[in-house]
Short mmCIF file of C-alpha atoms and ligand atoms in Angstrom, two decimals:
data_model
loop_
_atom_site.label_atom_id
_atom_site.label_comp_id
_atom_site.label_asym_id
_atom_site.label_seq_id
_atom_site.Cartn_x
_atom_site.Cartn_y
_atom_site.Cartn_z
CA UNK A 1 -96.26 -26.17 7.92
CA UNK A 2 -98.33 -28.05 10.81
CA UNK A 3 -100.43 -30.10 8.12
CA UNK A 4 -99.62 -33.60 6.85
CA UNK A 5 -102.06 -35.33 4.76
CA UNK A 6 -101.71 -38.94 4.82
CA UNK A 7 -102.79 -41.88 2.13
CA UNK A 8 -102.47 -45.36 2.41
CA UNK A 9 -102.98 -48.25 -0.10
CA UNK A 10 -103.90 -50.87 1.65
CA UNK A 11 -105.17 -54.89 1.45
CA UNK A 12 -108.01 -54.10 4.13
CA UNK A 13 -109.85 -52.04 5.98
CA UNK A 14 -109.42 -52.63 9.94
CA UNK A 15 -106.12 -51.42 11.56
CA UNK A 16 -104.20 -55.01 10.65
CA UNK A 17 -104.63 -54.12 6.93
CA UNK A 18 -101.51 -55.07 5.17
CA UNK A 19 -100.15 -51.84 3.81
CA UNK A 20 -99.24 -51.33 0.09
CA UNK A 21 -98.38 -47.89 -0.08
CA UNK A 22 -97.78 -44.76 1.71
CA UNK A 23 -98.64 -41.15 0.53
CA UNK A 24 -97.87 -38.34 2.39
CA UNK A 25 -97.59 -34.37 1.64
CA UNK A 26 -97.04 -31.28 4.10
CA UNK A 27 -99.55 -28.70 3.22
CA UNK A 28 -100.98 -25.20 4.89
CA UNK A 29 -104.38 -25.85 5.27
CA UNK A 30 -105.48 -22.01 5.33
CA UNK A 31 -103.19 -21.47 1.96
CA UNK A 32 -103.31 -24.99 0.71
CA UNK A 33 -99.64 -24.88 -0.20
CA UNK A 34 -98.14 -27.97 -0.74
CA UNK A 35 -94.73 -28.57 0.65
CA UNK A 36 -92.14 -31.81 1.21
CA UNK A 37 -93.79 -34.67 -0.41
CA UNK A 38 -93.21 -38.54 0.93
CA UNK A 39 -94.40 -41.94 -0.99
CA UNK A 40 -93.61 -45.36 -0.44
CA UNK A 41 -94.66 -48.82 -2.27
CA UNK A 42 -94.35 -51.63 0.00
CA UNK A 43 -93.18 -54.75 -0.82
CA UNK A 44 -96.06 -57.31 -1.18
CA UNK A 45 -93.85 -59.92 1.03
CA UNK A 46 -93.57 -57.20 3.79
CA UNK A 47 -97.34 -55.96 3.44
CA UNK A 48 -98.43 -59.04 4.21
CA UNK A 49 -95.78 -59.98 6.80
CA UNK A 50 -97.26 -57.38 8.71
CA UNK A 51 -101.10 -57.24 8.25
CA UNK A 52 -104.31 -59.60 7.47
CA UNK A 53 -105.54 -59.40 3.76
CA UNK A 54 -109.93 -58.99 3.99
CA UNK A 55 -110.75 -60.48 1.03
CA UNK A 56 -113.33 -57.52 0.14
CA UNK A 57 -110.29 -55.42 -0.65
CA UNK A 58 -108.29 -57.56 -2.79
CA UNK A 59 -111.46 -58.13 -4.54
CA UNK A 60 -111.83 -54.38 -5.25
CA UNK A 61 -108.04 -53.97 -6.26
CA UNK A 62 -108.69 -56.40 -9.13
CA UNK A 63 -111.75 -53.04 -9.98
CA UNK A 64 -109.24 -50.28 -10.51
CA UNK A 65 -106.80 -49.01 -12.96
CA UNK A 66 -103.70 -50.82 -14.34
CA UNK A 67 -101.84 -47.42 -12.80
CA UNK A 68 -103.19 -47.41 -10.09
CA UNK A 69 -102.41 -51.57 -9.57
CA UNK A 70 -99.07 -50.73 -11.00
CA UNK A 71 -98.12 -50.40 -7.09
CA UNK A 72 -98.31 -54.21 -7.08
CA UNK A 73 -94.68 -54.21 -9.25
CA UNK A 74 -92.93 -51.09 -8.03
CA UNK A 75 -89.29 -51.80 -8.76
CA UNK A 76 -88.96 -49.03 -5.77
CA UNK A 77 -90.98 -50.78 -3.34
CA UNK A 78 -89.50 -51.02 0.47
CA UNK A 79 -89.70 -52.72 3.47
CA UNK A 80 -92.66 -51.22 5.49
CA UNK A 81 -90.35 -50.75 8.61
CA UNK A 82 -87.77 -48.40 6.19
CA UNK A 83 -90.95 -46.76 4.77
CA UNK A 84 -92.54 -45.86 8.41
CA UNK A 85 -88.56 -44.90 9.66
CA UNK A 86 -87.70 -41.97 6.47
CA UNK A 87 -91.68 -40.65 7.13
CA UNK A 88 -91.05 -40.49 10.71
CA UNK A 89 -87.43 -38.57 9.48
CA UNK A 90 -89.72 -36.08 7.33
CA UNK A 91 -92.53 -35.68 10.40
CA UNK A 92 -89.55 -34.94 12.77
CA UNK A 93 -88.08 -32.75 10.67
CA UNK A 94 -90.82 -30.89 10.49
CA UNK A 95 -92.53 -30.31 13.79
CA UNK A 96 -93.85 -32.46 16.89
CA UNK A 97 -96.99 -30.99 16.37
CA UNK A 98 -97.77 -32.04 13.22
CA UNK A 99 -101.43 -32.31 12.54
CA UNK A 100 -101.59 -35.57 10.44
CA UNK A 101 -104.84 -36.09 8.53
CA UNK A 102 -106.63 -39.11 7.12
CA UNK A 103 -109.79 -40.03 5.24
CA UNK A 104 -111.75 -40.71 7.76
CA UNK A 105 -111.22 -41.10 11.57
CA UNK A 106 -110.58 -44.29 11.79
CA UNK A 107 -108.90 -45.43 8.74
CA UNK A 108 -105.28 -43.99 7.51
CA UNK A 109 -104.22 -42.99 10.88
CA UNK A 110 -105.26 -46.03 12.70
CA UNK A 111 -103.66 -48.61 10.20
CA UNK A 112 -100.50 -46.16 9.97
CA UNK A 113 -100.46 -46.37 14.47
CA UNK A 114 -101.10 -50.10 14.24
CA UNK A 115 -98.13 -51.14 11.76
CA UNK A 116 -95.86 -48.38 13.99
CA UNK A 117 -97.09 -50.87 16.53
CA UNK A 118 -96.49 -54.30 14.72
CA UNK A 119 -92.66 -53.28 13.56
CA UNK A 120 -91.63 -51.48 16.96
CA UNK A 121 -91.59 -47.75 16.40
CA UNK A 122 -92.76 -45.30 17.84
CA UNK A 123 -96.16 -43.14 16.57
CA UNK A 124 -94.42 -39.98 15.12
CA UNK A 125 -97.18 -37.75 15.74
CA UNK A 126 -99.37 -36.62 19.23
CA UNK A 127 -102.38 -38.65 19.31
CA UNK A 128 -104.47 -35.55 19.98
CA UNK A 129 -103.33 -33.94 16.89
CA UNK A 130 -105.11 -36.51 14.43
CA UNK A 131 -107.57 -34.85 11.97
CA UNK A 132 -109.61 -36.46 9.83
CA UNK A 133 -110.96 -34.96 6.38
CA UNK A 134 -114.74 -36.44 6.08
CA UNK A 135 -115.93 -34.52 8.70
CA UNK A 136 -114.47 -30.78 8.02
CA UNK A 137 -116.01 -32.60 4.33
CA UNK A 138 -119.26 -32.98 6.07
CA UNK A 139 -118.98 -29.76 7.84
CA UNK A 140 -118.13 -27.31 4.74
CA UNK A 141 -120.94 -29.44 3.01
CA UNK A 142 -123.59 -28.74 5.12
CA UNK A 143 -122.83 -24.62 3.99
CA UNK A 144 -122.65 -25.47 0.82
CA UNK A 145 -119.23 -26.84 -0.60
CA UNK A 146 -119.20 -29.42 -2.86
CA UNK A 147 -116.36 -31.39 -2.52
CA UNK A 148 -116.69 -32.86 -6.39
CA UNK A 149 -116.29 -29.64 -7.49
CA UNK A 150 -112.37 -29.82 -6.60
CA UNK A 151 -110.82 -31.22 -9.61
CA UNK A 152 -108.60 -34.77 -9.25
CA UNK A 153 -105.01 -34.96 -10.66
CA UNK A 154 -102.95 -37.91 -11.34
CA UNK A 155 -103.97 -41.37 -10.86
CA UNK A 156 -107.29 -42.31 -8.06
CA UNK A 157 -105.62 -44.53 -5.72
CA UNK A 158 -102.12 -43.61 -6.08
CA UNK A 159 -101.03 -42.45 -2.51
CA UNK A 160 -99.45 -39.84 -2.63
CA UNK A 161 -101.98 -38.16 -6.08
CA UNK A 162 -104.77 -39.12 -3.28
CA UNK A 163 -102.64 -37.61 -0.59
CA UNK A 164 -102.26 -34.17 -3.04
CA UNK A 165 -105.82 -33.97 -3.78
CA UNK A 166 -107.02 -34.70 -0.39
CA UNK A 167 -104.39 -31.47 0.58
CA UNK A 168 -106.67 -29.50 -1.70
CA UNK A 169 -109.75 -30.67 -0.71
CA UNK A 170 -109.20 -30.10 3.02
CA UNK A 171 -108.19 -26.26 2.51
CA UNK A 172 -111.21 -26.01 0.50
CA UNK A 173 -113.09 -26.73 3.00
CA UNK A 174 -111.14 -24.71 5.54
CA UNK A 175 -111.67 -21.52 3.40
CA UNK A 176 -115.30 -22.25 2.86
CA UNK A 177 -115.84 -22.49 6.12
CA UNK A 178 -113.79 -19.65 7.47
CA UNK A 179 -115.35 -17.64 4.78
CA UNK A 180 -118.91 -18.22 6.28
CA UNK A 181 -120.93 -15.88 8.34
CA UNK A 182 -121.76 -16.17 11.85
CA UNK A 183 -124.70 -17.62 12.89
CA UNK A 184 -127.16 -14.78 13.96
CA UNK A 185 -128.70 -16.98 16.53
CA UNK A 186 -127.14 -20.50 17.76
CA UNK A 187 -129.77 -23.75 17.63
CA UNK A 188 -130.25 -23.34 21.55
CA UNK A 189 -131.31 -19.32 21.70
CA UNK A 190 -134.21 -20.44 19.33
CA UNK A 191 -137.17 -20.81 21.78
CA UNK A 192 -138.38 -24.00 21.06
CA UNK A 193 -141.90 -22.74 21.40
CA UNK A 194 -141.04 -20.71 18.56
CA UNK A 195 -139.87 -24.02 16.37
CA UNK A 196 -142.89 -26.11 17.06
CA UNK A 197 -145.06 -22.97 16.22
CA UNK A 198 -143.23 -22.81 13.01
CA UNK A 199 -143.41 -26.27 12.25
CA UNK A 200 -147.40 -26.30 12.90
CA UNK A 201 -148.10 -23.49 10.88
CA UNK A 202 -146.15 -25.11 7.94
CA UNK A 203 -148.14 -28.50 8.60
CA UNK A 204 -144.89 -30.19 9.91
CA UNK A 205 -144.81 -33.11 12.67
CA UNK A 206 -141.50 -31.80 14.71
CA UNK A 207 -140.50 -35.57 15.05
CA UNK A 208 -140.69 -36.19 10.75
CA UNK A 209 -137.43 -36.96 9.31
CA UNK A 210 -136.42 -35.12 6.49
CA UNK A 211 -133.45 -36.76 4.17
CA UNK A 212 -131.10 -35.22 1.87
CA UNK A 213 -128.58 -36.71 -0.26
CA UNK A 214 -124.72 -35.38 0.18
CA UNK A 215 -121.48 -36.47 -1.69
CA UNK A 216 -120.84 -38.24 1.49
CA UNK A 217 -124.56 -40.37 1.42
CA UNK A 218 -127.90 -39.77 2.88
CA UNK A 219 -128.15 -36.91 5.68
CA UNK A 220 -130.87 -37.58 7.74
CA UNK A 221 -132.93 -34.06 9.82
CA UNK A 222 -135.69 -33.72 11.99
CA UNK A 223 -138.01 -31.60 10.94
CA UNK A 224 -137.11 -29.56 14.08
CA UNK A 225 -134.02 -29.53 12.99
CA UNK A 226 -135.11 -28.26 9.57
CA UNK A 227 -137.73 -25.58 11.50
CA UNK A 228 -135.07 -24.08 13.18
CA UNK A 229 -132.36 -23.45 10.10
CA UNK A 230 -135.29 -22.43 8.15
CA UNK A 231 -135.94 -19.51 11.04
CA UNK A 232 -132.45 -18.41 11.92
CA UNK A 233 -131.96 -18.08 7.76
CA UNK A 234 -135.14 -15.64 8.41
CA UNK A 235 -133.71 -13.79 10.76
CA UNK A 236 -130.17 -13.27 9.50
CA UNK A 237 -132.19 -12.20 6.02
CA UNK A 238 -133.98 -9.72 8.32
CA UNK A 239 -131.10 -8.51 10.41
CA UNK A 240 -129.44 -8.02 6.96
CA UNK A 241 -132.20 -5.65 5.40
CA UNK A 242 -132.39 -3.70 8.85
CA UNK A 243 -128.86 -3.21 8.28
CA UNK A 244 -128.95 -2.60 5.00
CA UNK A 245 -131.82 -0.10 5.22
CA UNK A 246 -130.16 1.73 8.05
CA UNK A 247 -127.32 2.64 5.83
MG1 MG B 1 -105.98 -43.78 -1.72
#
């Protein structure tokens, strides 16, 4: 297994946020297997040794469930330089080409990096191998996944039950979208002559912004944009029934 999806608790949101706890599971993202698992409560005194609390966070923490604050009093909490030394032992063990993935490109990984930083070890992973999970998210989305429809287990903001789920959620989304059918015609082979006729005769201004609402938020499209799905769904639909009537 290449594929190590990555959790962290944390007291903030920039890459000085004082970690809390670590999740961490080795998973196929084709099969969505689940192998080794890794998770780590931090000791508040060494969380905050090491990062800056934003006050936003611990704010929210005082939101969520009494089992999910329960990592607060973890009688098996560690020092965050132990914690980041046995994951680095399971990442080693492993492969050097781990693929570790976060939620979001700039949050798990980059606080995990910085606190490698702060307590002197080094990053156990290539930098070029960093995935993040919102945008294959985004990306099986936009054909049609829905990433609520993959069931949660355990406790929401427990590391490593976030870390599992986020495992499932990412080979979801890798089978959805490996499962899709080729474009008939990429965005550029559309003649854009073609797309503004389109978007005339259906009383469209090419420059209108069309929004839709995703899991994720708001998704904002021209209606260019819009013109030319709308056209290349024609024409797969039509290269399908010439198919289909040739046989
Ligand atoms: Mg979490």
């Amino acid at each position: 297994m290449h594929d190590l999806s990555i959790d962290l608790e944390t007291l903030g949101t920039r890459p000085n946020a004082p970690i809390v706890a670590i999740g961490a599971v080795m998973f196929d993202r084709e099969t969505g297997e689940i192998g080794d698992e890794f998770y780590a409560p931090i000791k508040l005194s060494s969380a905050l040794q090491h990062g800056t609390v934003c006050p936003h966070s611990l704010k929210w923490w005082f939101t969520q469930s009494e089992k999910a604050q329960a990592v607060f009093i973890s009688p098996d909490a560690m020092e965050l330089r132990d914690a980041l030394l046995e994951l680095s032992t399971l990442i080693v063990r492993h492969s050097e080409t781990i693929r570790p993935w976060g939620n979001g490109s700039t949050f798990d990984i980059s606080i995990l990096e910085h606190a490698y930083d702060v307590v002197g070890l080094e990053v156990p992973w290539l930098f070029w191998n960093v995935r993040d999970m919102r945008t294959i998210v985004d990306a099986a989305g936009a054909i049609g996944l829905d990433r609520d429809s993959i069931p949660f287990a355990g406790t929401e903001h427990n590391a490593l039950d976030d870390a599992r789920h986020q495992a499932r959620v990412i080979a979801a989304c890798w089978k959805e979208l490996a499962a899709s059918p080729p474009t008939v015609m990429s965005s550029t082979s559309l003649n854009s002559a073609l797309v503004l006729k389109y978007c005339e005769l259906t009383n469209r201004d090419p420059m209108g912004i069309q929004a839709v609402s995703s899991s994720e938020g708001w998704i904002e499209s021209t209606f260019y944009q819009v013109a030319e799905r709308e056209l290349q769904a024609m024409f797969a639909a039509q290269a399908a029934l010439a198919l289909t009537s040739k046989t």
